[in-house]
Amino acid sequence: MSFISYLKDGISLGSVYAIIALGYTMVYGIAKMLNFAHGDIIMVGAFVILTAITKAGLSPVVSVILGIIVCTVLGVVIEMVAYRPLRKASSNLAVLITAIGVSYLLQNLALLIFGADAKSFVTVINVPTLTLFDGRLTIKGITIVTILACIVIMLGLTFFVNKTKPGRAMQAVAEDRDAAQLMGVNVNATISLTFAIGSGLAAIAGLLLCSAYPTLTPYTGAMPGIKAFVAAVFGGIGSIPGAMVGGILLGVIEIFGRAYISSQVADAIVFAVLIIVLLVKPAGLFGKNIQEKV
């Protein structure tokens, strides 16, 4: 029964990685940018929700909505101020360095505002624990909510990208930005919408992550953000189903690594598996190798 329990925990953790990875994969798939500040937006969303509940006395629902709105606006502002001027840069290295700079900026602003001490996250999701097999297996409510949220978000994003007009505009920008602009697509608005959606998902991921592991610091989003990027690459960056599958597989590998090998080398195991997968399938599990014709 312990195997099933570890599998359940791995799927729950992997679902959080998958939600974060969906933001990574959308931004890269459409704007061809690696937003390494994405993990810190998770932290910002969690702090906004915690502050709204504990300091402002708002209800959990209103606090979560406020956190999503703040992160959405923050994502759009970051894109406009930090990334848009570099969109035509001769090297992607400038964007990468800027993303790292924005990440450190958010972390240090959080240190100034909230301090370095760890905060206990409040209980926001009150779903009863599910007990199975005469009490031998318990599934926490947050685990159920996290897995369901991941599935709903993945299906919603897939429908949005494939069936709606803004989604088709995203596909056009991802295929050929200049041609899409000539056909009347507002490239700036489309990329801003992508950042908005990804940052809103980061707020939801921050809520789920801190509800499952109720400790919050200015560095809370750093490692989950890196692992979610690994999950996006693992599944095939640019693929929405790939981000979900990659995130869940990564979570399962991490939990099993902690349980059966060593908690100290669990992170190393995750990155070692990524290296092996990319050696065998460089585009990721769901990625496609696109050959450019000259």
PDB file of N, CA, C and O in Angstrom, residues 171-247:
ATOM      1  N   GLN A 171      -1.357  30.446 -32.187  1.00  0.00           N
ATOM      2  CA  GLN A 171      -0.738  29.455 -33.070  1.00  0.00           C
ATOM      3  C   GLN A 171      -0.073  30.132 -34.266  1.00  0.00           C
ATOM      4  O   GLN A 171       1.012  29.723 -34.700  1.00  0.00           O
ATOM      5  N   ALA A 172      -0.722  31.166 -34.792  1.00  0.00           N
ATOM      6  CA  ALA A 172      -0.158  31.880 -35.934  1.00  0.00           C
ATOM      7  C   ALA A 172       1.138  32.594 -35.551  1.00  0.00           C
ATOM      8  O   ALA A 172       2.126  32.552 -36.289  1.00  0.00           O
ATOM      9  N   VAL A 173       1.144  33.228 -34.375  1.00  0.00           N
ATOM     10  CA  VAL A 173       2.352  33.922 -33.908  1.00  0.00           C
ATOM     11  C   VAL A 173       3.468  32.921 -33.650  1.00  0.00           C
ATOM     12  O   VAL A 173       4.638  33.176 -33.953  1.00  0.00           O
ATOM     13  N   ALA A 174       3.119  31.751 -33.102  1.00  0.00           N
ATOM     14  CA  ALA A 174       4.122  30.724 -32.849  1.00  0.00           C
ATOM     15  C   ALA A 174       4.718  30.200 -34.149  1.00  0.00           C
ATOM     16  O   ALA A 174       5.915  29.900 -34.220  1.00  0.00           O
ATOM     17  N   GLU A 175       3.887  30.110 -35.200  1.00  0.00           N
ATOM     18  CA  GLU A 175       4.354  29.569 -36.482  1.00  0.00           C
ATOM     19  C   GLU A 175       5.250  30.563 -37.209  1.00  0.00           C
ATOM     20  O   GLU A 175       6.343  30.209 -37.650  1.00  0.00           O
ATOM     21  N   ASP A 176       4.794  31.804 -37.345  1.00  0.00           N
ATOM     22  CA  ASP A 176       5.576  32.823 -38.045  1.00  0.00           C
ATOM     23  C   ASP A 176       5.063  34.188 -37.602  1.00  0.00           C
ATOM     24  O   ASP A 176       3.980  34.622 -38.007  1.00  0.00           O
ATOM     25  N   ARG A 177       5.842  34.837 -36.745  1.00  0.00           N
ATOM     26  CA  ARG A 177       5.398  36.101 -36.154  1.00  0.00           C
ATOM     27  C   ARG A 177       5.182  37.189 -37.196  1.00  0.00           C
ATOM     28  O   ARG A 177       4.178  37.911 -37.180  1.00  0.00           O
ATOM     29  N   ASP A 178       6.097  37.319 -38.129  1.00  0.00           N
ATOM     30  CA  ASP A 178       5.987  38.374 -39.143  1.00  0.00           C
ATOM     31  C   ASP A 178       4.801  38.126 -40.074  1.00  0.00           C
ATOM     32  O   ASP A 178       4.058  39.057 -40.420  1.00  0.00           O
ATOM     33  N   ALA A 179       4.618  36.880 -40.505  1.00  0.00           N
ATOM     34  CA  ALA A 179       3.488  36.562 -41.378  1.00  0.00           C
ATOM     35  C   ALA A 179       2.167  36.779 -40.652  1.00  0.00           C
ATOM     36  O   ALA A 179       1.195  37.268 -41.250  1.00  0.00           O
ATOM     37  N   ALA A 180       2.110  36.440 -39.368  1.00  0.00           N
ATOM     38  CA  ALA A 180       0.884  36.655 -38.598  1.00  0.00           C
ATOM     39  C   ALA A 180       0.559  38.136 -38.512  1.00  0.00           C
ATOM     40  O   ALA A 180      -0.611  38.536 -38.638  1.00  0.00           O
ATOM     41  N   GLN A 181       1.585  38.968 -38.339  1.00  0.00           N
ATOM     42  CA  GLN A 181       1.356  40.410 -38.267  1.00  0.00           C
ATOM     43  C   GLN A 181       0.851  40.953 -39.605  1.00  0.00           C
ATOM     44  O   GLN A 181      -0.035  41.814 -39.641  1.00  0.00           O
ATOM     45  N   LEU A 182       1.377  40.428 -40.709  1.00  0.00           N
ATOM     46  CA  LEU A 182       0.909  40.848 -42.027  1.00  0.00           C
ATOM     47  C   LEU A 182      -0.544  40.446 -42.271  1.00  0.00           C
ATOM     48  O   LEU A 182      -1.264  41.117 -43.011  1.00  0.00           O
ATOM     49  N   MET A 183      -0.985  39.374 -41.624  1.00  0.00           N
ATOM     50  CA  MET A 183      -2.367  38.901 -41.776  1.00  0.00           C
ATOM     51  C   MET A 183      -3.327  39.573 -40.795  1.00  0.00           C
ATOM     52  O   MET A 183      -4.495  39.210 -40.719  1.00  0.00           O
ATOM     53  N   GLY A 184      -2.826  40.567 -40.050  1.00  0.00           N
ATOM     54  CA  GLY A 184      -3.701  41.344 -39.172  1.00  0.00           C
ATOM     55  C   GLY A 184      -3.717  40.917 -37.721  1.00  0.00           C
ATOM     56  O   GLY A 184      -4.514  41.426 -36.927  1.00  0.00           O
ATOM     57  N   VAL A 185      -2.860  39.977 -37.339  1.00  0.00           N
ATOM     58  CA  VAL A 185      -2.808  39.539 -35.941  1.00  0.00           C
ATOM     59  C   VAL A 185      -2.014  40.553 -35.133  1.00  0.00           C
ATOM     60  O   VAL A 185      -0.917  40.967 -35.530  1.00  0.00           O
ATOM     61  N   ASN A 186      -2.559  40.969 -33.999  1.00  0.00           N
ATOM     62  CA  ASN A 186      -1.862  41.890 -33.098  1.00  0.00           C
ATOM     63  C   ASN A 186      -0.864  41.073 -32.276  1.00  0.00           C
ATOM     64  O   ASN A 186      -1.218  40.439 -31.288  1.00  0.00           O
ATOM     65  N   VAL A 187       0.387  41.096 -32.709  1.00  0.00           N
ATOM     66  CA  VAL A 187       1.407  40.248 -32.092  1.00  0.00           C
ATOM     67  C   VAL A 187       1.652  40.641 -30.643  1.00  0.00           C
ATOM     68  O   VAL A 187       1.746  39.788 -29.750  1.00  0.00           O
ATOM     69  N   ASN A 188       1.749  41.959 -30.379  1.00  0.00           N
ATOM     70  CA  ASN A 188       2.006  42.418 -29.014  1.00  0.00           C
ATOM     71  C   ASN A 188       0.899  41.976 -28.060  1.00  0.00           C
ATOM     72  O   ASN A 188       1.173  41.484 -26.958  1.00  0.00           O
ATOM     73  N   ALA A 189      -0.335  42.142 -28.473  1.00  0.00           N
ATOM     74  CA  ALA A 189      -1.466  41.744 -27.624  1.00  0.00           C
ATOM     75  C   ALA A 189      -1.502  40.237 -27.415  1.00  0.00           C
ATOM     76  O   ALA A 189      -1.812  39.760 -26.315  1.00  0.00           O
ATOM     77  N   THR A 190      -1.156  39.480 -28.460  1.00  0.00           N
ATOM     78  CA  THR A 190      -1.174  38.021 -28.351  1.00  0.00           C
ATOM     79  C   THR A 190      -0.120  37.527 -27.379  1.00  0.00           C
ATOM     80  O   THR A 190      -0.385  36.652 -26.534  1.00  0.00           O
ATOM     81  N   ILE A 191       1.084  38.075 -27.462  1.00  0.00           N
ATOM     82  CA  ILE A 191       2.150  37.668 -26.548  1.00  0.00           C
ATOM     83  C   ILE A 191       1.832  38.112 -25.122  1.00  0.00           C
ATOM     84  O   ILE A 191       2.072  37.369 -24.154  1.00  0.00           O
ATOM     85  N   SER A 192       1.259  39.315 -24.970  1.00  0.00           N
ATOM     86  CA  SER A 192       0.862  39.776 -23.633  1.00  0.00           C
ATOM     87  C   SER A 192      -0.201  38.860 -23.033  1.00  0.00           C
ATOM     88  O   SER A 192      -0.167  38.551 -21.833  1.00  0.00           O
ATOM     89  N   LEU A 193      -1.144  38.412 -23.866  1.00  0.00           N
ATOM     90  CA  LEU A 193      -2.171  37.488 -23.389  1.00  0.00           C
ATOM     91  C   LEU A 193      -1.544  36.167 -22.943  1.00  0.00           C
ATOM     92  O   LEU A 193      -1.959  35.579 -21.933  1.00  0.00           O
ATOM     93  N   THR A 194      -0.529  35.724 -23.660  1.00  0.00           N
ATOM     94  CA  THR A 194       0.159  34.487 -23.287  1.00  0.00           C
ATOM     95  C   THR A 194       0.815  34.624 -21.925  1.00  0.00           C
ATOM     96  O   THR A 194       0.708  33.738 -21.068  1.00  0.00           O
ATOM     97  N   PHE A 195       1.507  35.735 -21.708  1.00  0.00           N
ATOM     98  CA  PHE A 195       2.133  35.981 -20.408  1.00  0.00           C
ATOM     99  C   PHE A 195       1.076  36.107 -19.311  1.00  0.00           C
ATOM    100  O   PHE A 195       1.294  35.645 -18.180  1.00  0.00           O
ATOM    101  N   ALA A 196      -0.050  36.723 -19.627  1.00  0.00           N
ATOM    102  CA  ALA A 196      -1.117  36.872 -18.639  1.00  0.00           C
ATOM    103  C   ALA A 196      -1.659  35.519 -18.203  1.00  0.00           C
ATOM    104  O   ALA A 196      -1.840  35.253 -17.004  1.00  0.00           O
ATOM    105  N   ILE A 197      -1.912  34.641 -19.180  1.00  0.00           N
ATOM    106  CA  ILE A 197      -2.438  33.311 -18.851  1.00  0.00           C
ATOM    107  C   ILE A 197      -1.414  32.514 -18.041  1.00  0.00           C
ATOM    108  O   ILE A 197      -1.741  31.895 -17.019  1.00  0.00           O
ATOM    109  N   GLY A 198      -0.156  32.527 -18.485  1.00  0.00           N
ATOM    110  CA  GLY A 198       0.882  31.793 -17.771  1.00  0.00           C
ATOM    111  C   GLY A 198       1.064  32.289 -16.348  1.00  0.00           C
ATOM    112  O   GLY A 198       1.225  31.481 -15.413  1.00  0.00           O
ATOM    113  N   SER A 199       1.007  33.604 -16.141  1.00  0.00           N
ATOM    114  CA  SER A 199       1.192  34.165 -14.801  1.00  0.00           C
ATOM    115  C   SER A 199      -0.017  33.895 -13.919  1.00  0.00           C
ATOM    116  O   SER A 199       0.129  33.665 -12.712  1.00  0.00           O
ATOM    117  N   GLY A 200      -1.210  33.903 -14.509  1.00  0.00           N
ATOM    118  CA  GLY A 200      -2.395  33.534 -13.735  1.00  0.00           C
ATOM    119  C   GLY A 200      -2.330  32.096 -13.267  1.00  0.00           C
ATOM    120  O   GLY A 200      -2.692  31.769 -12.116  1.00  0.00           O
ATOM    121  N   LEU A 201      -1.835  31.211 -14.133  1.00  0.00           N
ATOM    122  CA  LEU A 201      -1.650  29.814 -13.736  1.00  0.00           C
ATOM    123  C   LEU A 201      -0.604  29.687 -12.635  1.00  0.00           C
ATOM    124  O   LEU A 201      -0.708  28.816 -11.764  1.00  0.00           O
ATOM    125  N   ALA A 202       0.414  30.563 -12.655  1.00  0.00           N
ATOM    126  CA  ALA A 202       1.439  30.536 -11.611  1.00  0.00           C
ATOM    127  C   ALA A 202       0.830  30.837 -10.245  1.00  0.00           C
ATOM    128  O   ALA A 202       1.230  30.251  -9.234  1.00  0.00           O
ATOM    129  N   ALA A 203      -0.143  31.751 -10.200  1.00  0.00           N
ATOM    130  CA  ALA A 203      -0.809  32.052  -8.930  1.00  0.00           C
ATOM    131  C   ALA A 203      -1.566  30.834  -8.410  1.00  0.00           C
ATOM    132  O   ALA A 203      -1.529  30.527  -7.205  1.00  0.00           O
ATOM    133  N   ILE A 204      -2.246  30.125  -9.312  1.00  0.00           N
ATOM    134  CA  ILE A 204      -2.963  28.903  -8.906  1.00  0.00           C
ATOM    135  C   ILE A 204      -1.967  27.858  -8.419  1.00  0.00           C
ATOM    136  O   ILE A 204      -2.193  27.180  -7.408  1.00  0.00           O
ATOM    137  N   ALA A 205      -0.840  27.722  -9.121  1.00  0.00           N
ATOM    138  CA  ALA A 205       0.186  26.768  -8.702  1.00  0.00           C
ATOM    139  C   ALA A 205       0.751  27.136  -7.340  1.00  0.00           C
ATOM    140  O   ALA A 205       1.017  26.250  -6.506  1.00  0.00           O
ATOM    141  N   GLY A 206       0.951  28.433  -7.086  1.00  0.00           N
ATOM    142  CA  GLY A 206       1.442  28.873  -5.782  1.00  0.00           C
ATOM    143  C   GLY A 206       0.480  28.515  -4.670  1.00  0.00           C
ATOM    144  O   GLY A 206       0.888  28.074  -3.585  1.00  0.00           O
ATOM    145  N   LEU A 207      -0.814  28.692  -4.923  1.00  0.00           N
ATOM    146  CA  LEU A 207      -1.834  28.313  -3.943  1.00  0.00           C
ATOM    147  C   LEU A 207      -1.785  26.816  -3.650  1.00  0.00           C
ATOM    148  O   LEU A 207      -1.768  26.399  -2.480  1.00  0.00           O
ATOM    149  N   LEU A 208      -1.743  25.998  -4.690  1.00  0.00           N
ATOM    150  CA  LEU A 208      -1.750  24.546  -4.512  1.00  0.00           C
ATOM    151  C   LEU A 208      -0.460  24.054  -3.859  1.00  0.00           C
ATOM    152  O   LEU A 208      -0.489  23.180  -2.983  1.00  0.00           O
ATOM    153  N   LEU A 209       0.670  24.633  -4.265  1.00  0.00           N
ATOM    154  CA  LEU A 209       1.957  24.218  -3.706  1.00  0.00           C
ATOM    155  C   LEU A 209       2.043  24.537  -2.216  1.00  0.00           C
ATOM    156  O   LEU A 209       2.431  23.687  -1.411  1.00  0.00           O
ATOM    157  N   CYS A 210       1.654  25.763  -1.851  1.00  0.00           N
ATOM    158  CA  CYS A 210       1.753  26.171  -0.443  1.00  0.00           C
ATOM    159  C   CYS A 210       0.649  25.553   0.409  1.00  0.00           C
ATOM    160  O   CYS A 210       0.785  25.484   1.629  1.00  0.00           O
ATOM    161  N   SER A 211      -0.429  25.109  -0.205  1.00  0.00           N
ATOM    162  CA  SER A 211      -1.455  24.385   0.547  1.00  0.00           C
ATOM    163  C   SER A 211      -0.980  22.978   0.881  1.00  0.00           C
ATOM    164  O   SER A 211      -1.270  22.451   1.959  1.00  0.00           O
ATOM    165  N   ALA A 212      -0.236  22.369  -0.038  1.00  0.00           N
ATOM    166  CA  ALA A 212       0.297  21.028   0.204  1.00  0.00           C
ATOM    167  C   ALA A 212       1.534  21.060   1.095  1.00  0.00           C
ATOM    168  O   ALA A 212       1.728  20.174   1.935  1.00  0.00           O
ATOM    169  N   TYR A 213       2.366  22.063   0.912  1.00  0.00           N
ATOM    170  CA  TYR A 213       3.585  22.238   1.718  1.00  0.00           C
ATOM    171  C   TYR A 213       3.535  23.641   2.319  1.00  0.00           C
ATOM    172  O   TYR A 213       4.097  24.594   1.758  1.00  0.00           O
ATOM    173  N   PRO A 214       2.858  23.802   3.475  1.00  0.00           N
ATOM    174  CA  PRO A 214       2.472  25.137   3.972  1.00  0.00           C
ATOM    175  C   PRO A 214       3.594  25.957   4.604  1.00  0.00           C
ATOM    176  O   PRO A 214       3.530  26.371   5.761  1.00  0.00           O
ATOM    177  N   THR A 215       4.655  26.180   3.849  1.00  0.00           N
ATOM    178  CA  THR A 215       5.734  27.076   4.269  1.00  0.00           C
ATOM    179  C   THR A 215       6.046  28.009   3.102  1.00  0.00           C
ATOM    180  O   THR A 215       6.231  27.554   1.977  1.00  0.00           O
ATOM    181  N   LEU A 216       6.109  29.304   3.404  1.00  0.00           N
ATOM    182  CA  LEU A 216       6.278  30.296   2.340  1.00  0.00           C
ATOM    183  C   LEU A 216       7.436  31.224   2.670  1.00  0.00           C
ATOM    184  O   LEU A 216       7.482  31.817   3.748  1.00  0.00           O
ATOM    185  N   THR A 217       8.391  31.319   1.750  1.00  0.00           N
ATOM    186  CA  THR A 217       9.519  32.247   1.851  1.00  0.00           C
ATOM    187  C   THR A 217       9.691  32.937   0.494  1.00  0.00           C
ATOM    188  O   THR A 217       9.090  32.518  -0.497  1.00  0.00           O
ATOM    189  N   PRO A 218      10.515  33.985   0.424  1.00  0.00           N
ATOM    190  CA  PRO A 218      10.767  34.620  -0.880  1.00  0.00           C
ATOM    191  C   PRO A 218      11.414  33.706  -1.906  1.00  0.00           C
ATOM    192  O   PRO A 218      11.469  34.048  -3.083  1.00  0.00           O
ATOM    193  N   TYR A 219      11.927  32.541  -1.465  1.00  0.00           N
ATOM    194  CA  TYR A 219      12.591  31.624  -2.390  1.00  0.00           C
ATOM    195  C   TYR A 219      11.728  30.394  -2.685  1.00  0.00           C
ATOM    196  O   TYR A 219      12.205  29.434  -3.304  1.00  0.00           O
ATOM    197  N   THR A 220      10.473  30.433  -2.260  1.00  0.00           N
ATOM    198  CA  THR A 220       9.601  29.270  -2.410  1.00  0.00           C
ATOM    199  C   THR A 220       9.450  28.831  -3.862  1.00  0.00           C
ATOM    200  O   THR A 220       9.439  27.640  -4.164  1.00  0.00           O
ATOM    201  N   GLY A 221       9.348  29.774  -4.777  1.00  0.00           N
ATOM    202  CA  GLY A 221       9.080  29.420  -6.171  1.00  0.00           C
ATOM    203  C   GLY A 221      10.309  29.088  -6.993  1.00  0.00           C
ATOM    204  O   GLY A 221      10.173  28.654  -8.139  1.00  0.00           O
ATOM    205  N   ALA A 222      11.513  29.256  -6.420  1.00  0.00           N
ATOM    206  CA  ALA A 222      12.730  29.109  -7.223  1.00  0.00           C
ATOM    207  C   ALA A 222      12.925  27.675  -7.710  1.00  0.00           C
ATOM    208  O   ALA A 222      13.007  27.424  -8.914  1.00  0.00           O
ATOM    209  N   MET A 223      13.006  26.726  -6.794  1.00  0.00           N
ATOM    210  CA  MET A 223      13.249  25.336  -7.201  1.00  0.00           C
ATOM    211  C   MET A 223      12.064  24.724  -7.942  1.00  0.00           C
ATOM    212  O   MET A 223      12.254  24.054  -8.962  1.00  0.00           O
ATOM    213  N   PRO A 224      10.802  24.914  -7.470  1.00  0.00           N
ATOM    214  CA  PRO A 224       9.672  24.413  -8.276  1.00  0.00           C
ATOM    215  C   PRO A 224       9.644  24.990  -9.685  1.00  0.00           C
ATOM    216  O   PRO A 224       9.265  24.300 -10.632  1.00  0.00           O
ATOM    217  N   GLY A 225      10.061  26.261  -9.822  1.00  0.00           N
ATOM    218  CA  GLY A 225      10.104  26.857 -11.152  1.00  0.00           C
ATOM    219  C   GLY A 225      11.108  26.170 -12.052  1.00  0.00           C
ATOM    220  O   GLY A 225      10.833  25.904 -13.233  1.00  0.00           O
ATOM    221  N   ILE A 226      12.290  25.853 -11.501  1.00  0.00           N
ATOM    222  CA  ILE A 226      13.309  25.151 -12.295  1.00  0.00           C
ATOM    223  C   ILE A 226      12.828  23.749 -12.661  1.00  0.00           C
ATOM    224  O   ILE A 226      12.990  23.291 -13.796  1.00  0.00           O
ATOM    225  N   LYS A 227      12.228  23.055 -11.688  1.00  0.00           N
ATOM    226  CA  LYS A 227      11.748  21.701 -11.959  1.00  0.00           C
ATOM    227  C   LYS A 227      10.604  21.711 -12.968  1.00  0.00           C
ATOM    228  O   LYS A 227      10.485  20.792 -13.789  1.00  0.00           O
ATOM    229  N   ALA A 228       9.766  22.736 -12.913  1.00  0.00           N
ATOM    230  CA  ALA A 228       8.683  22.837 -13.894  1.00  0.00           C
ATOM    231  C   ALA A 228       9.247  23.084 -15.289  1.00  0.00           C
ATOM    232  O   ALA A 228       8.717  22.570 -16.277  1.00  0.00           O
ATOM    233  N   PHE A 229      10.316  23.858 -15.371  1.00  0.00           N
ATOM    234  CA  PHE A 229      10.971  24.046 -16.671  1.00  0.00           C
ATOM    235  C   PHE A 229      11.526  22.719 -17.175  1.00  0.00           C
ATOM    236  O   PHE A 229      11.410  22.390 -18.363  1.00  0.00           O
ATOM    237  N   VAL A 230      12.119  21.945 -16.264  1.00  0.00           N
ATOM    238  CA  VAL A 230      12.598  20.610 -16.620  1.00  0.00           C
ATOM    239  C   VAL A 230      11.436  19.750 -17.124  1.00  0.00           C
ATOM    240  O   VAL A 230      11.564  19.015 -18.108  1.00  0.00           O
ATOM    241  N   ALA A 231      10.287  19.852 -16.431  1.00  0.00           N
ATOM    242  CA  ALA A 231       9.103  19.083 -16.838  1.00  0.00           C
ATOM    243  C   ALA A 231       8.644  19.489 -18.233  1.00  0.00           C
ATOM    244  O   ALA A 231       8.254  18.638 -19.045  1.00  0.00           O
ATOM    245  N   ALA A 232       8.676  20.809 -18.515  1.00  0.00           N
ATOM    246  CA  ALA A 232       8.265  21.283 -19.839  1.00  0.00           C
ATOM    247  C   ALA A 232       9.196  20.747 -20.926  1.00  0.00           C
ATOM    248  O   ALA A 232       8.747  20.328 -21.997  1.00  0.00           O
ATOM    249  N   VAL A 233      10.502  20.748 -20.650  1.00  0.00           N
ATOM    250  CA  VAL A 233      11.466  20.206 -21.612  1.00  0.00           C
ATOM    251  C   VAL A 233      11.305  18.692 -21.726  1.00  0.00           C
ATOM    252  O   VAL A 233      11.384  18.113 -22.813  1.00  0.00           O
ATOM    253  N   PHE A 234      11.073  18.052 -20.587  1.00  0.00           N
ATOM    254  CA  PHE A 234      10.880  16.599 -20.535  1.00  0.00           C
ATOM    255  C   PHE A 234       9.715  16.182 -21.438  1.00  0.00           C
ATOM    256  O   PHE A 234       9.825  15.263 -22.247  1.00  0.00           O
ATOM    257  N   GLY A 235       8.589  16.889 -21.317  1.00  0.00           N
ATOM    258  CA  GLY A 235       7.416  16.536 -22.096  1.00  0.00           C
ATOM    259  C   GLY A 235       7.464  17.030 -23.529  1.00  0.00           C
ATOM    260  O   GLY A 235       6.708  16.550 -24.375  1.00  0.00           O
ATOM    261  N   GLY A 236       8.351  17.980 -23.813  1.00  0.00           N
ATOM    262  CA  GLY A 236       8.410  18.589 -25.145  1.00  0.00           C
ATOM    263  C   GLY A 236       7.923  20.006 -25.062  1.00  0.00           C
ATOM    264  O   GLY A 236       6.718  20.254 -25.134  1.00  0.00           O
ATOM    265  N   ILE A 237       8.829  20.948 -24.864  1.00  0.00           N
ATOM    266  CA  ILE A 237       8.423  22.328 -24.616  1.00  0.00           C
ATOM    267  C   ILE A 237       7.678  22.888 -25.821  1.00  0.00           C
ATOM    268  O   ILE A 237       8.073  22.695 -26.972  1.00  0.00           O
ATOM    269  N   GLY A 238       6.554  23.511 -25.551  1.00  0.00           N
ATOM    270  CA  GLY A 238       5.655  23.969 -26.598  1.00  0.00           C
ATOM    271  C   GLY A 238       4.427  23.097 -26.720  1.00  0.00           C
ATOM    272  O   GLY A 238       3.457  23.481 -27.374  1.00  0.00           O
ATOM    273  N   SER A 239       4.430  21.931 -26.073  1.00  0.00           N
ATOM    274  CA  SER A 239       3.296  21.011 -26.129  1.00  0.00           C
ATOM    275  C   SER A 239       2.530  21.069 -24.810  1.00  0.00           C
ATOM    276  O   SER A 239       3.111  20.836 -23.739  1.00  0.00           O
ATOM    277  N   ILE A 240       1.238  21.382 -24.869  1.00  0.00           N
ATOM    278  CA  ILE A 240       0.426  21.465 -23.658  1.00  0.00           C
ATOM    279  C   ILE A 240       0.253  20.097 -23.009  1.00  0.00           C
ATOM    280  O   ILE A 240       0.497  19.945 -21.803  1.00  0.00           O
ATOM    281  N   PRO A 241      -0.151  19.039 -23.754  1.00  0.00           N
ATOM    282  CA  PRO A 241      -0.204  17.707 -23.121  1.00  0.00           C
ATOM    283  C   PRO A 241       1.167  17.248 -22.638  1.00  0.00           C
ATOM    284  O   PRO A 241       1.279  16.572 -21.612  1.00  0.00           O
ATOM    285  N   GLY A 242       2.220  17.605 -23.366  1.00  0.00           N
ATOM    286  CA  GLY A 242       3.565  17.224 -22.966  1.00  0.00           C
ATOM    287  C   GLY A 242       3.960  17.840 -21.640  1.00  0.00           C
ATOM    288  O   GLY A 242       4.609  17.195 -20.810  1.00  0.00           O
ATOM    289  N   ALA A 243       3.558  19.099 -21.397  1.00  0.00           N
ATOM    290  CA  ALA A 243       3.859  19.752 -20.121  1.00  0.00           C
ATOM    291  C   ALA A 243       3.181  19.034 -18.974  1.00  0.00           C
ATOM    292  O   ALA A 243       3.767  18.841 -17.898  1.00  0.00           O
ATOM    293  N   MET A 244       1.936  18.607 -19.190  1.00  0.00           N
ATOM    294  CA  MET A 244       1.215  17.893 -18.130  1.00  0.00           C
ATOM    295  C   MET A 244       1.851  16.540 -17.852  1.00  0.00           C
ATOM    296  O   MET A 244       2.121  16.187 -16.688  1.00  0.00           O
ATOM    297  N   VAL A 245       2.114  15.768 -18.900  1.00  0.00           N
ATOM    298  CA  VAL A 245       2.710  14.443 -18.715  1.00  0.00           C
ATOM    299  C   VAL A 245       4.111  14.566 -18.118  1.00  0.00           C
ATOM    300  O   VAL A 245       4.481  13.817 -17.198  1.00  0.00           O
ATOM    301  N   GLY A 246       4.893  15.513 -18.613  1.00  0.00           N
ATOM    302  CA  GLY A 246       6.236  15.719 -18.078  1.00  0.00           C
ATOM    303  C   GLY A 246       6.217  16.101 -16.613  1.00  0.00           C
ATOM    304  O   GLY A 246       7.026  15.605 -15.817  1.00  0.00           O
ATOM    305  N   GLY A 247       5.291  16.973 -16.227  1.00  0.00           N
ATOM    306  CA  GLY A 247       5.192  17.385 -14.833  1.00  0.00           C
ATOM    307  C   GLY A 247       4.832  16.228 -13.917  1.00  0.00           C
ATOM    308  O   GLY A 247       5.439  16.042 -12.856  1.00  0.00           O
TER     309      GLY A 247
END
